[in-house]
Tab-separated table of C-alpha atoms in Angstrom:
chain	number	residue	atom	x	y	z
A	1	MET	CA	73.486	-38.896	35.926
A	2	THR	CA	72.188	-41.405	33.624
A	3	ASN	CA	74.017	-44.158	30.779
A	4	CYS	CA	73.176	-41.801	28.330
A	5	ALA	CA	74.561	-38.025	29.647
A	6	SER	CA	77.506	-40.020	30.995
A	7	ARG	CA	77.938	-41.382	27.762
A	8	MET	CA	77.468	-37.960	26.435
A	9	ALA	CA	80.514	-36.243	29.052
A	10	GLU	CA	83.074	-39.832	28.135
A	11	LEU	CA	82.588	-38.708	24.296
A	12	CYS	CA	84.032	-35.040	25.896
A	13	ARG	CA	86.019	-35.322	27.546
A	14	GLN	CA	87.491	-37.879	25.007
A	15	ARG	CA	87.918	-34.599	22.659
A	16	ASN	CA	89.036	-32.778	25.085
A	17	ASP	CA	92.311	-31.896	27.139
A	18	THR	CA	90.779	-29.226	29.365
A	19	VAL	CA	87.638	-30.956	29.990
A	20	MET	CA	90.344	-34.518	30.522
A	21	ALA	CA	91.528	-32.452	33.193
A	22	SER	CA	88.213	-31.046	34.686
A	23	TYR	CA	87.081	-34.575	35.475
A	24	ALA	CA	90.198	-35.841	36.564
A	25	PHE	CA	90.083	-32.711	39.337
A	26	GLY	CA	86.337	-32.884	39.619
A	27	GLY	CA	85.512	-32.542	43.196
A	28	MET	CA	86.596	-29.459	43.686
A	29	SER	CA	84.036	-27.013	43.424
A	30	LEU	CA	83.404	-23.789	41.607
A	31	ASP	CA	84.421	-21.559	45.126
A	32	PHE	CA	88.094	-23.704	44.552
A	33	PHE	CA	88.180	-23.976	41.539
A	34	ALA	CA	88.043	-19.659	41.200
A	35	GLU	CA	90.729	-19.521	43.751
A	36	VAL	CA	92.570	-22.102	41.408
A	37	GLN	CA	91.722	-19.500	38.906
A	38	ALA	CA	93.467	-16.462	40.574
A	39	GLN	CA	96.259	-18.077	41.429
A	40	LYS	CA	97.431	-18.489	37.609
A	41	VAL	CA	96.984	-15.208	37.771
A	42	LYS	CA	98.685	-14.062	40.719
A	43	HIS	CA	101.944	-16.456	39.031
A	44	ASN	CA	101.967	-14.573	35.651
A	45	GLN	CA	101.413	-10.816	37.906
A	46	GLN	CA	105.234	-12.310	40.056
A	47	VAL	CA	106.787	-13.407	35.848
A	48	GLY	CA	107.003	-10.040	34.472
A	49	SER	CA	106.561	-8.671	31.381
A	50	LEU	CA	108.029	-7.581	28.122
A	51	ARG	CA	106.748	-4.951	28.084
A	52	ASP	CA	104.785	-1.849	29.743
A	53	SER	CA	101.023	-2.675	29.840
A	54	LYS	CA	99.972	0.296	30.304
A	55	ASP	CA	99.322	1.860	26.838
A	56	PHE	CA	96.545	-1.191	26.670
A	57	GLU	CA	95.069	-0.322	29.828
A	58	GLU	CA	94.790	2.815	28.797
A	59	ALA	CA	93.236	1.995	24.783
A	60	ALA	CA	90.803	-0.371	26.915
A	61	GLU	CA	90.156	2.476	28.756
A	62	ALA	CA	89.097	5.189	25.503
A	63	LEU	CA	87.127	2.485	23.940
A	64	THR	CA	85.177	2.204	27.667
A	65	ARG	CA	85.502	6.041	28.436
A	66	LYS	CA	84.337	7.033	24.099
A	67	LEU	CA	80.765	4.394	24.610
A	68	LEU	CA	79.563	4.136	28.525
A	69	GLY	CA	81.582	7.347	29.723
A	70	GLU	CA	83.691	8.493	32.323
A	71	GLU	CA	81.865	5.922	35.188
A	72	ASP	CA	82.905	2.852	33.304
A	73	ALA	CA	86.230	3.820	32.052
A	74	ALA	CA	87.623	4.082	35.990
A	75	GLY	CA	85.792	1.087	36.913
A	76	ILE	CA	87.376	-0.753	34.019
A	77	ARG	CA	90.937	1.366	34.547
A	78	GLU	CA	90.899	-0.238	38.255
A	79	VAL	CA	90.020	-3.616	37.263
A	80	LEU	CA	93.169	-4.151	34.520
A	81	LYS	CA	95.060	-3.230	37.237
A	82	GLU	CA	95.055	-7.667	38.289
A	83	LYS	CA	96.000	-7.864	33.953
A	84	VAL	CA	93.706	-10.314	33.554
A	85	ILE	CA	90.419	-10.156	30.668
A	86	GLY	CA	88.044	-12.434	30.283
A	87	THR	CA	88.434	-13.883	26.462
A	88	ALA	CA	86.555	-17.020	25.501
A	89	ASP	CA	83.828	-15.017	24.685
A	90	HIS	CA	82.931	-13.556	20.569
A	91	HIS	CA	81.427	-9.927	20.243
A	92	GLY	CA	78.410	-10.166	19.756
A	93	SER	CA	77.405	-13.151	21.513
A	94	LEU	CA	75.707	-11.904	24.259
A	95	TYR	CA	73.133	-14.434	25.328
A	96	CYS	CA	75.293	-17.303	25.132
A	97	SER	CA	74.975	-18.659	28.938
A	98	GLN	CA	77.738	-20.253	28.464
A	99	PHE	CA	79.969	-17.007	27.926
A	100	LEU	CA	77.431	-15.582	30.734
A	101	GLN	CA	78.114	-18.204	33.318
A	102	GLY	CA	81.819	-17.787	32.292
A	103	ASN	CA	82.024	-13.914	32.528
A	104	ILE	CA	80.538	-14.461	35.921
A	105	LEU	CA	83.276	-17.413	37.433
A	106	LEU	CA	85.806	-14.368	36.233
A	107	ALA	CA	83.886	-12.051	38.684
A	108	LEU	CA	84.186	-14.665	41.406
A	109	ILE	CA	88.135	-14.746	40.405
A	110	LEU	CA	88.405	-11.037	40.500
A	111	GLU	CA	87.044	-11.420	43.992
A	112	LYS	CA	89.415	-13.735	45.033
A	113	LEU	CA	92.246	-11.327	43.841
A	114	GLY	CA	90.693	-9.186	46.442
A	115	ASN	CA	89.657	-6.232	43.859
A	116	ARG	CA	85.984	-5.147	44.165
A	117	ASN	CA	85.682	-2.010	41.980
A	118	ASN	CA	82.663	-4.701	40.487
A	119	TYR	CA	83.982	-4.006	36.688
A	120	VAL	CA	84.772	-7.448	35.116
A	121	PRO	CA	86.556	-7.290	31.751
A	122	VAL	CA	85.202	-9.053	28.346
A	123	LEU	CA	86.962	-8.808	25.326
A	124	ALA	CA	85.712	-10.610	22.866
A	125	ALA	CA	87.118	-11.138	19.563
A	126	GLY	CA	84.462	-10.376	16.582
A	127	GLN	CA	86.337	-11.817	14.518
A	128	VAL	CA	83.490	-14.498	14.453
A	129	GLU	CA	80.479	-15.194	11.149
A	130	LEU	CA	77.386	-13.925	13.267
A	131	GLU	CA	76.057	-17.769	12.850
A	132	ASN	CA	79.118	-19.011	14.074
A	133	SER	CA	78.058	-21.484	17.605
A	134	THR	CA	77.436	-18.462	19.858
A	135	TYR	CA	75.270	-16.682	17.694
A	136	SER	CA	76.201	-12.702	17.406
A	137	ARG	CA	73.277	-13.156	14.795
A	138	GLY	CA	70.266	-12.668	17.198
A	139	ILE	CA	68.792	-13.780	19.966
A	140	SER	CA	69.867	-17.055	22.293
A	141	ALA	CA	66.886	-18.378	24.148
A	142	TYR	CA	67.102	-21.945	26.268
A	143	PHE	CA	62.863	-21.776	27.394
A	144	SER	CA	62.497	-24.677	25.746
A	145	ARG	CA	62.777	-28.868	26.420
A	146	ASP	CA	63.859	-29.838	23.296
A	147	ASN	CA	66.643	-27.325	22.386
A	148	LYS	CA	68.094	-24.210	22.607
A	149	GLN	CA	66.625	-22.055	20.030
A	150	PHE	CA	67.784	-18.998	17.197
A	151	LEU	CA	66.455	-16.102	16.894
A	152	PRO	CA	67.645	-13.914	13.991
A	153	LEU	CA	68.064	-10.681	13.939
A	154	PHE	CA	70.473	-10.037	10.705
A	155	PRO	CA	68.903	-11.633	7.381
A	156	ALA	CA	70.305	-15.367	6.856
A	157	LYS	CA	72.141	-13.699	3.974
A	158	PHE	CA	74.757	-12.112	6.565
A	159	SER	CA	75.050	-15.589	7.470
A	160	VAL	CA	78.935	-15.418	7.184
A	161	GLN	CA	80.426	-12.477	7.929
A	162	LEU	CA	81.974	-11.713	10.820
A	163	ALA	CA	80.827	-9.395	13.995
A	164	SER	CA	83.930	-7.286	14.001
A	165	HIS	CA	82.142	-5.811	10.258
A	166	ALA	CA	79.122	-6.464	10.064
A	167	ASP	CA	76.624	-3.375	9.688
A	168	LEU	CA	74.720	-2.207	13.520
A	169	VAL	CA	71.084	-3.067	14.025
A	170	SER	CA	68.616	-0.841	13.485
A	171	PRO	CA	65.231	0.119	14.411
A	172	GLU	CA	63.861	-0.971	11.427
A	173	MET	CA	65.689	-4.997	12.496
A	174	ILE	CA	64.167	-4.895	15.314
A	175	ASP	CA	60.355	-4.067	14.144
A	176	ARG	CA	60.781	-6.311	12.012
A	177	PHE	CA	62.450	-9.262	15.062
A	178	ARG	CA	58.890	-8.642	16.922
A	179	LYS	CA	56.310	-8.632	14.290
A	180	ARG	CA	58.383	-12.991	13.682
A	181	PHE	CA	59.188	-13.173	17.582
A	182	VAL	CA	56.811	-11.444	19.949
A	183	ALA	CA	53.514	-11.312	17.394
A	184	GLU	CA	53.423	-14.133	16.839
A	185	GLY	CA	55.365	-16.409	18.773
A	186	GLU	CA	54.621	-19.652	20.186
A	187	ASP	CA	55.518	-19.056	23.323
A	188	LEU	CA	53.724	-16.659	26.103
A	189	SER	CA	56.537	-15.838	28.883
A	190	LEU	CA	59.220	-16.470	26.212
A	191	ARG	CA	57.390	-13.288	24.069
A	192	GLN	CA	56.891	-11.076	26.916
A	193	VAL	CA	60.553	-11.545	27.350
A	194	LEU	CA	61.491	-10.779	23.916
A	195	GLU	CA	58.876	-7.706	24.085
A	196	GLU	CA	60.487	-6.233	27.294
A	197	ILE	CA	64.459	-6.975	25.975
A	198	CYS	CA	63.575	-4.745	22.816
A	199	ARG	CA	61.998	-2.637	24.571
A	200	ASP	CA	64.379	-1.466	27.364
A	201	VAL	CA	68.170	-3.011	25.745
A	202	TYR	CA	67.491	-1.898	21.613
A	203	SER	CA	65.234	1.249	22.207
A	204	GLU	CA	65.709	2.838	19.655
A	205	GLU	CA	68.226	5.812	21.253
A	206	ASP	CA	70.436	3.016	22.777
A	207	LEU	CA	70.761	1.328	19.295
A	208	LYS	CA	72.404	5.023	17.249
A	209	LYS	CA	74.656	5.046	20.309
A	210	ALA	CA	77.957	3.612	18.593
A	211	GLU	CA	78.468	4.310	15.404
A	212	SER	CA	79.281	-0.391	14.432
A	213	PHE	CA	77.667	-3.022	15.226
A	214	SER	CA	81.098	-3.809	17.611
A	215	ASP	CA	80.040	-1.193	19.203
A	216	GLN	CA	76.231	-1.068	19.699
A	217	THR	CA	76.889	-5.077	21.045
A	218	THR	CA	79.566	-2.777	23.835
A	219	VAL	CA	76.702	-0.262	24.639
A	220	LEU	CA	73.646	-2.670	24.336
A	221	GLY	CA	75.685	-5.957	26.511
A	222	ARG	CA	76.361	-2.750	28.912
A	223	LYS	CA	72.345	-2.189	29.278
A	224	LEU	CA	71.276	-5.969	29.270
A	225	ALA	CA	73.846	-6.986	31.535
A	226	SER	CA	73.547	-5.114	34.080
A	227	HIS	CA	69.409	-6.014	34.031
A	228	LEU	CA	70.673	-9.773	35.519
A	229	PHE	CA	71.635	-8.832	39.352
A	230	SER	CA	68.855	-8.744	42.185
A	231	GLU	CA	71.267	-6.122	43.825
A	232	LYS	CA	74.509	-4.275	43.738
A	233	ALA	CA	76.420	-6.896	41.040
A	234	PRO	CA	80.083	-6.955	39.241
A	235	SER	CA	79.260	-4.499	35.746
A	236	ILE	CA	80.557	-7.156	33.176
A	237	VAL	CA	81.636	-4.773	29.759
A	238	TYR	CA	82.051	-6.175	26.309
A	239	LEU	CA	84.954	-4.773	24.035
A	240	GLU	CA	85.909	-5.850	20.865
A	241	MET	CA	89.614	-7.533	20.697
A	242	GLU	CA	90.397	-6.018	17.878
A	243	SER	CA	89.622	-2.563	18.541
A	244	ILE	CA	91.205	-2.768	21.987
A	245	VAL	CA	94.991	-4.245	20.072
A	246	LEU	CA	95.171	-2.083	16.719
A	247	SER	CA	96.747	0.756	18.710
A	248	LEU	CA	99.444	-1.364	19.966
A	249	LEU	CA	99.949	-3.607	16.912
A	250	LEU	CA	100.028	-0.019	14.479
A	251	LYS	CA	102.616	0.886	17.193
A	252	GLU	CA	104.856	-2.153	17.378
A	253	LEU	CA	104.702	-2.748	13.497
A	254	SER	CA	107.270	0.732	13.589
A	255	ASP	CA	109.335	-0.790	16.173
A	256	GLU	CA	112.466	-2.815	15.327
A	257	THR	CA	112.358	-4.732	19.149
A	258	SER	CA	108.612	-6.375	18.638
A	259	PHE	CA	108.252	-9.904	18.259
A	260	ILE	CA	106.080	-9.203	15.272
A	261	TYR	CA	108.378	-5.915	13.515
A	262	ARG	CA	111.127	-8.930	13.657
A	263	PHE	CA	108.555	-11.969	12.100
A	264	LEU	CA	107.856	-9.667	9.216
A	265	TYR	CA	111.028	-8.828	8.413
A	266	ASP	CA	113.957	-10.082	9.632
A	267	LYS	CA	114.369	-12.895	7.456
A	268	ASP	CA	115.756	-15.933	9.219
A	269	MET	CA	113.243	-15.265	11.748
A	270	ARG	CA	110.094	-14.695	9.291
A	271	GLU	CA	111.345	-18.195	7.897
A	272	ARG	CA	111.179	-19.349	11.291
A	273	ILE	CA	108.114	-18.875	12.405
A	274	VAL	CA	106.502	-19.097	9.105
A	275	ARG	CA	108.261	-23.176	9.759
A	276	LYS	CA	106.886	-23.546	13.020
A	277	LYS	CA	104.624	-26.090	13.194
A	278	LEU	CA	101.997	-26.367	15.923
A	279	PRO	CA	100.593	-30.070	16.984
A	280	ASP	CA	97.376	-28.941	14.029
A	281	GLY	CA	99.510	-28.661	10.649
A	282	LEU	CA	99.245	-25.503	10.446
A	283	SER	CA	102.745	-23.112	11.213
A	284	LEU	CA	102.825	-19.327	13.083
A	285	GLY	CA	102.725	-17.987	10.531
A	286	ASP	CA	99.415	-19.362	8.993
A	287	LEU	CA	98.007	-16.920	12.120
A	288	LEU	CA	99.269	-13.846	12.463
A	289	PHE	CA	96.229	-12.423	9.884
A	290	ARG	CA	92.990	-12.163	8.767
A	291	ALA	CA	91.590	-10.631	5.736
A	292	ALA	CA	88.127	-9.835	5.115
A	293	ASP	CA	86.586	-9.078	1.326
A	294	GLU	CA	84.319	-6.352	0.397
A	295	LYS	CA	81.264	-8.642	2.020
A	296	GLY	CA	83.004	-8.548	4.832
A	297	ARG	CA	83.388	-12.889	4.714
A	298	LYS	CA	86.888	-13.863	6.794
A	299	VAL	CA	89.679	-14.959	4.465
A	300	MET	CA	92.558	-16.472	5.647
A	301	LEU	CA	96.172	-15.916	5.200
A	302	SER	CA	99.756	-17.215	5.454
A	303	LEU	CA	102.866	-15.586	5.604
A	304	THR	CA	105.456	-16.828	3.003
A	305	GLU	CA	109.310	-16.444	3.659
A	306	GLU	CA	109.028	-14.476	0.975
A	307	GLY	CA	107.048	-12.183	3.190
A	308	ARG	CA	104.660	-12.098	2.162
A	309	LEU	CA	100.089	-12.434	2.893
A	310	THR	CA	98.720	-14.455	0.828
A	311	GLY	CA	95.813	-16.039	0.977
A	312	THR	CA	91.865	-17.304	-1.102
A	313	ASP	CA	88.827	-15.590	-1.097
A	314	TRP	CA	85.390	-16.595	-1.511
A	315	ARG	CA	84.759	-16.867	-5.256
A	316	LYS	CA	88.660	-19.292	-4.799
A	317	GLU	CA	90.492	-16.595	-6.237
A	318	PRO	CA	93.996	-16.697	-4.505
A	319	VAL	CA	95.049	-12.900	-2.502
A	320	SER	CA	97.892	-11.031	-1.779
A	321	TYR	CA	99.091	-8.120	0.067
A	322	GLY	CA	102.992	-6.518	0.353
A	323	THR	CA	103.774	-6.785	3.996
A	324	SER	CA	105.837	-3.347	4.406
A	325	PRO	CA	104.960	-0.826	7.446
A	326	ALA	CA	103.220	1.569	5.309
A	327	GLU	CA	101.116	-0.749	3.411
A	328	LEU	CA	100.043	-2.826	6.432
A	329	THR	CA	99.132	-0.240	8.666
A	330	SER	CA	96.757	1.760	5.894
A	331	LEU	CA	95.100	-1.950	5.690
A	332	LEU	CA	94.382	-2.228	9.326
A	333	GLN	CA	93.266	0.941	9.832
A	334	GLU	CA	90.663	-0.063	6.478
A	335	LYS	CA	89.873	-2.522	8.624
A	336	LYS	CA	90.759	-5.053	5.115
A	337	ILE	CA	92.349	-7.120	6.874
A	338	PHE	CA	93.232	-7.896	10.787
A	339	PRO	CA	95.374	-9.398	13.659
A	340	GLY	CA	94.601	-13.233	14.111
A	341	VAL	CA	93.754	-14.285	17.582
A	342	PHE	CA	97.827	-15.467	17.817
A	343	THR	CA	98.973	-12.019	17.727
A	344	GLU	CA	95.944	-10.604	19.238
A	345	THR	CA	98.254	-13.540	22.349
A	346	MET	CA	101.511	-12.538	21.292
A	347	LEU	CA	100.680	-8.841	21.657
A	348	LEU	CA	98.893	-8.736	24.785
A	349	PHE	CA	99.618	-12.120	26.745
A	350	PHE	CA	103.097	-13.286	25.120
A	351	GLU	CA	104.297	-9.419	26.002
A	352	ARG	CA	102.408	-8.074	28.568
A	353	GLY	CA	101.908	-9.921	30.712
A	354	ILE	CA	97.984	-9.870	30.658
A	355	THR	CA	96.575	-12.901	31.519
A	356	TRP	CA	93.653	-14.288	29.406
A	357	MET	CA	90.969	-16.347	30.490
A	358	GLY	CA	89.418	-18.463	27.976
A	359	GLY	CA	87.285	-21.442	27.536
A	360	MET	CA	87.876	-24.981	26.811
A	361	PHE	CA	90.002	-24.706	23.764
A	362	GLN	CA	91.810	-21.925	24.291
A	363	ALA	CA	93.604	-24.107	26.978
A	364	SER	CA	94.542	-26.200	24.796
A	365	TYR	CA	95.811	-24.374	21.998
A	366	LEU	CA	98.080	-21.370	23.608
A	367	PRO	CA	100.372	-24.024	25.167
A	368	GLN	CA	101.621	-24.874	22.153
A	369	TRP	CA	101.570	-21.736	20.993
A	370	GLN	CA	103.318	-21.026	23.597
A	371	SER	CA	105.322	-23.888	23.083
A	372	ALA	CA	106.445	-23.800	19.956
A	373	LEU	CA	106.780	-19.327	19.886
A	374	CYS	CA	109.367	-20.242	22.603
A	375	ALA	CA	111.270	-22.475	20.481
A	376	VAL	CA	111.613	-19.657	17.573
A	377	LEU	CA	112.322	-17.612	19.457
A	378	GLU	CA	115.071	-19.598	21.056
A	379	GLU	CA	116.165	-20.795	17.495
A	380	SER	CA	116.471	-17.208	17.545
A	381	GLY	CA	118.587	-15.814	20.380
A	382	CYS	CA	116.501	-15.075	21.943
A	383	SER	CA	116.590	-17.246	24.700
A	384	GLU	CA	115.885	-14.552	27.950
A	385	GLN	CA	112.450	-13.279	26.073
A	386	ALA	CA	111.784	-17.508	25.890
A	387	ASP	CA	112.582	-17.919	29.410
A	388	LEU	CA	110.317	-15.172	30.197
A	389	ILE	CA	107.055	-16.636	28.296
A	390	ARG	CA	107.126	-20.269	28.730
A	391	ALA	CA	106.775	-19.268	32.753
A	392	TYR	CA	103.695	-18.358	32.363
A	393	ASP	CA	100.065	-19.984	33.311
A	394	CYS	CA	98.276	-19.678	29.954
A	395	THR	CA	95.745	-22.456	31.080
A	396	GLY	CA	93.141	-20.254	32.501
A	397	TYR	CA	89.717	-21.388	32.205
A	398	ILE	CA	86.154	-19.551	32.457
A	399	CYS	CA	83.870	-20.930	30.290
A	400	GLY	CA	82.848	-23.848	30.367
A	401	PRO	CA	81.527	-25.302	33.859
A	402	MET	CA	79.001	-23.584	34.687
A	403	LEU	CA	75.966	-23.329	37.507
A	404	MET	CA	72.945	-21.775	36.488
A	405	LEU	CA	70.038	-23.829	36.005
A	406	TYR	CA	66.700	-22.606	33.771
A	407	GLN	CA	63.225	-24.459	35.665
A	408	GLY	CA	60.613	-25.533	33.137
A	409	ASP	CA	57.413	-27.920	33.186
A	410	GLN	CA	59.825	-31.121	33.846
A	411	PHE	CA	63.334	-30.207	32.570
A	412	ALA	CA	65.879	-27.849	33.209
A	413	THR	CA	68.210	-26.001	30.591
A	414	THR	CA	71.370	-24.117	30.655
A	415	ALA	CA	70.465	-20.171	32.618
A	416	GLY	CA	71.287	-17.308	29.554
A	417	PRO	CA	70.424	-13.379	30.141
A	418	VAL	CA	66.523	-14.549	28.063
A	419	GLU	CA	66.112	-17.109	31.817
A	420	LEU	CA	67.076	-14.501	33.983
A	421	TRP	CA	65.576	-11.133	31.917
A	422	ARG	CA	62.532	-11.145	35.056
A	423	ASN	CA	64.381	-13.939	37.591
A	424	PRO	CA	67.132	-11.433	38.337
A	425	VAL	CA	69.837	-13.832	40.281
A	426	SER	CA	71.305	-11.909	43.437
A	427	PHE	CA	75.047	-12.774	43.310
A	428	GLU	CA	75.315	-14.185	47.441
A	429	THR	CA	73.619	-16.439	45.459
A	430	ILE	CA	76.180	-16.984	42.861
A	431	ARG	CA	78.130	-17.203	45.287
A	432	GLN	CA	76.886	-19.949	47.193
A	433	LEU	CA	76.506	-22.459	43.995
A	434	ALA	CA	78.868	-22.212	43.659
A	435	LYS	CA	80.266	-23.550	47.393
A	436	GLN	CA	77.919	-26.578	46.735
A	437	THR	CA	79.066	-26.516	42.808
A	438	SER	CA	81.422	-29.524	41.577
A	439	LEU	CA	83.356	-28.460	39.049
A	440	TRP	CA	82.480	-31.651	37.096
A	441	ASP	CA	78.502	-31.061	38.464
A	442	GLY	CA	79.243	-27.381	36.909
A	443	HIS	CA	80.289	-29.379	33.504
A	444	MET	CA	77.632	-32.076	33.374
A	445	ILE	CA	74.909	-28.438	33.737
A	446	GLY	CA	77.065	-26.945	31.111
A	447	LEU	CA	76.877	-30.617	28.764
A	448	SER	CA	74.423	-29.546	26.259
A	449	GLU	CA	77.168	-26.404	25.132
A	450	MET	CA	79.126	-29.150	25.466
A	451	TYR	CA	78.613	-31.886	23.746
A	452	PHE	CA	77.542	-29.439	20.580
A	453	ASP	CA	80.443	-27.783	20.693
A	454	LEU	CA	82.544	-31.448	20.773
A	455	THR	CA	80.866	-33.330	18.433
A	456	VAL	CA	79.233	-33.478	14.908
A	457	ARG	CA	75.900	-33.643	13.452
A	458	GLU	CA	75.891	-37.040	12.382
A	459	GLU	CA	76.435	-38.494	15.421
A	460	ARG	CA	74.660	-37.007	18.461
A	461	GLU	CA	72.806	-39.433	19.438
A	462	PRO	CA	68.141	-38.681	19.370
A	463	ASP	CA	67.260	-36.021	21.210
A	464	TRP	CA	69.843	-34.948	23.537
A	465	TYR	CA	69.642	-32.077	23.539
A	466	ARG	CA	65.406	-33.365	26.129
A	467	LYS	CA	67.691	-35.986	26.785
A	468	ILE	CA	70.589	-33.377	29.422
A	469	ALA	CA	67.907	-30.953	30.630
A	470	GLU	CA	64.983	-33.928	32.133
A	471	GLU	CA	68.380	-35.470	33.660
A	472	LEU	CA	69.465	-31.636	34.753
A	473	PHE	CA	66.042	-31.017	36.188
A	474	ARG	CA	66.067	-34.620	37.729
A	475	ALA	CA	69.510	-34.450	39.481
A	476	TYR	CA	70.196	-29.818	40.136
A	477	PRO	CA	67.198	-29.060	42.110
A	478	GLU	CA	69.636	-26.860	43.640
A	479	ASN	CA	70.716	-25.238	40.429
A	480	VAL	CA	67.873	-24.160	39.639
A	481	VAL	CA	67.501	-19.455	39.512
A	482	ALA	CA	65.391	-19.092	37.415
A	483	ASN	CA	61.824	-20.344	36.302
A	484	GLU	CA	59.572	-20.617	34.172
A	485	SER	CA	56.151	-19.463	36.332
A	486	LYS	CA	57.728	-15.241	35.921
């Protein structure tokens, strides 16, 4: 690679421990990397769990049945017996190449675990803004040498609205999208692909199959993924994390033995949760819940030692909620508040033993949460529970290294759904690429996404995206699976 690309990669290594570790062990193939991740799942399976995961499996199966039908529900039910889920995605970000290729790595991990039912369960966080860098607001495309293209479906006024609280994509929105990016777009190839996606994925019939944007994402994501592979391949099923977790959380609010009940209503443990600080200065009490205002915008909440949830809204006005089981149940059911990612991790991973396979940030912060939680439990006389939770491997990692490129005129970019739409790839080709691509080369292939995530605009090198795209074209021709000629 050029000095320019190497400089960018070095900065990424310095910014993230997971990326640094991937560099240190970067000589292994992505196929072996998938085996390493599978061994983490097997280890966690052997640890056991504090609670039976059957209620989680039933909730995921029920939502899948409601949105996709019995066949997909049966497939999800079977694969969840492996007790591993993809957790890097943001709900609605269907066109992010990093997410798609991470989910393909999860499919390889499931194969290593011996699963052959061809379903990949992805529980994606809905508590992200539509304008998040992974772009739930619309469609991402990588057809350009100079930049990743963000093509909005939702108007700009909804940019800071949470995906979990967004309105449905409507036929009118698709019509506006067509007029702006299909009828008047500059790139003919991109225009043709977008028209086909609008016609085949966002048909009026498909748009009306769901009652919310989150449910719609599950329906549309399933249909989109089915177009991307040229033969029998794993079926990616996107389910919103918050929707799955809600029934588990409501049940535990009335269970005096549950962690969340004790954090809220046991005075001594509540004080420890509020006071236990993480490396970034936040406490575990700052991570339990979030709120949404009347426009669906996120409000950060902190648990106080007195047992209230407090924060400041977008108007800089104070927000305060009581935490009795009845109050919380009502607020959760009305979607005025929702569980933070820490609470979701606690319910699914630390209590039920469901291994999370995430991204480079998640693989760093989950061990920190694990350590802090175990310290609180030990201080509260729960050493046995702490020992079990401490035994879990929380470093599961799928989102970052990539293996598929789209080739344009003297440049190459990471391939996402738009790029694969007319270039469906054989899953056998993916298996072969995983064997011949090293872990660090996978990170270099994904450098444009990684560099964007780990730097701020002011420090990025001039023309950084173009420089990476031109270097990928020269360095990794064997990883090209899609090209502009189709």
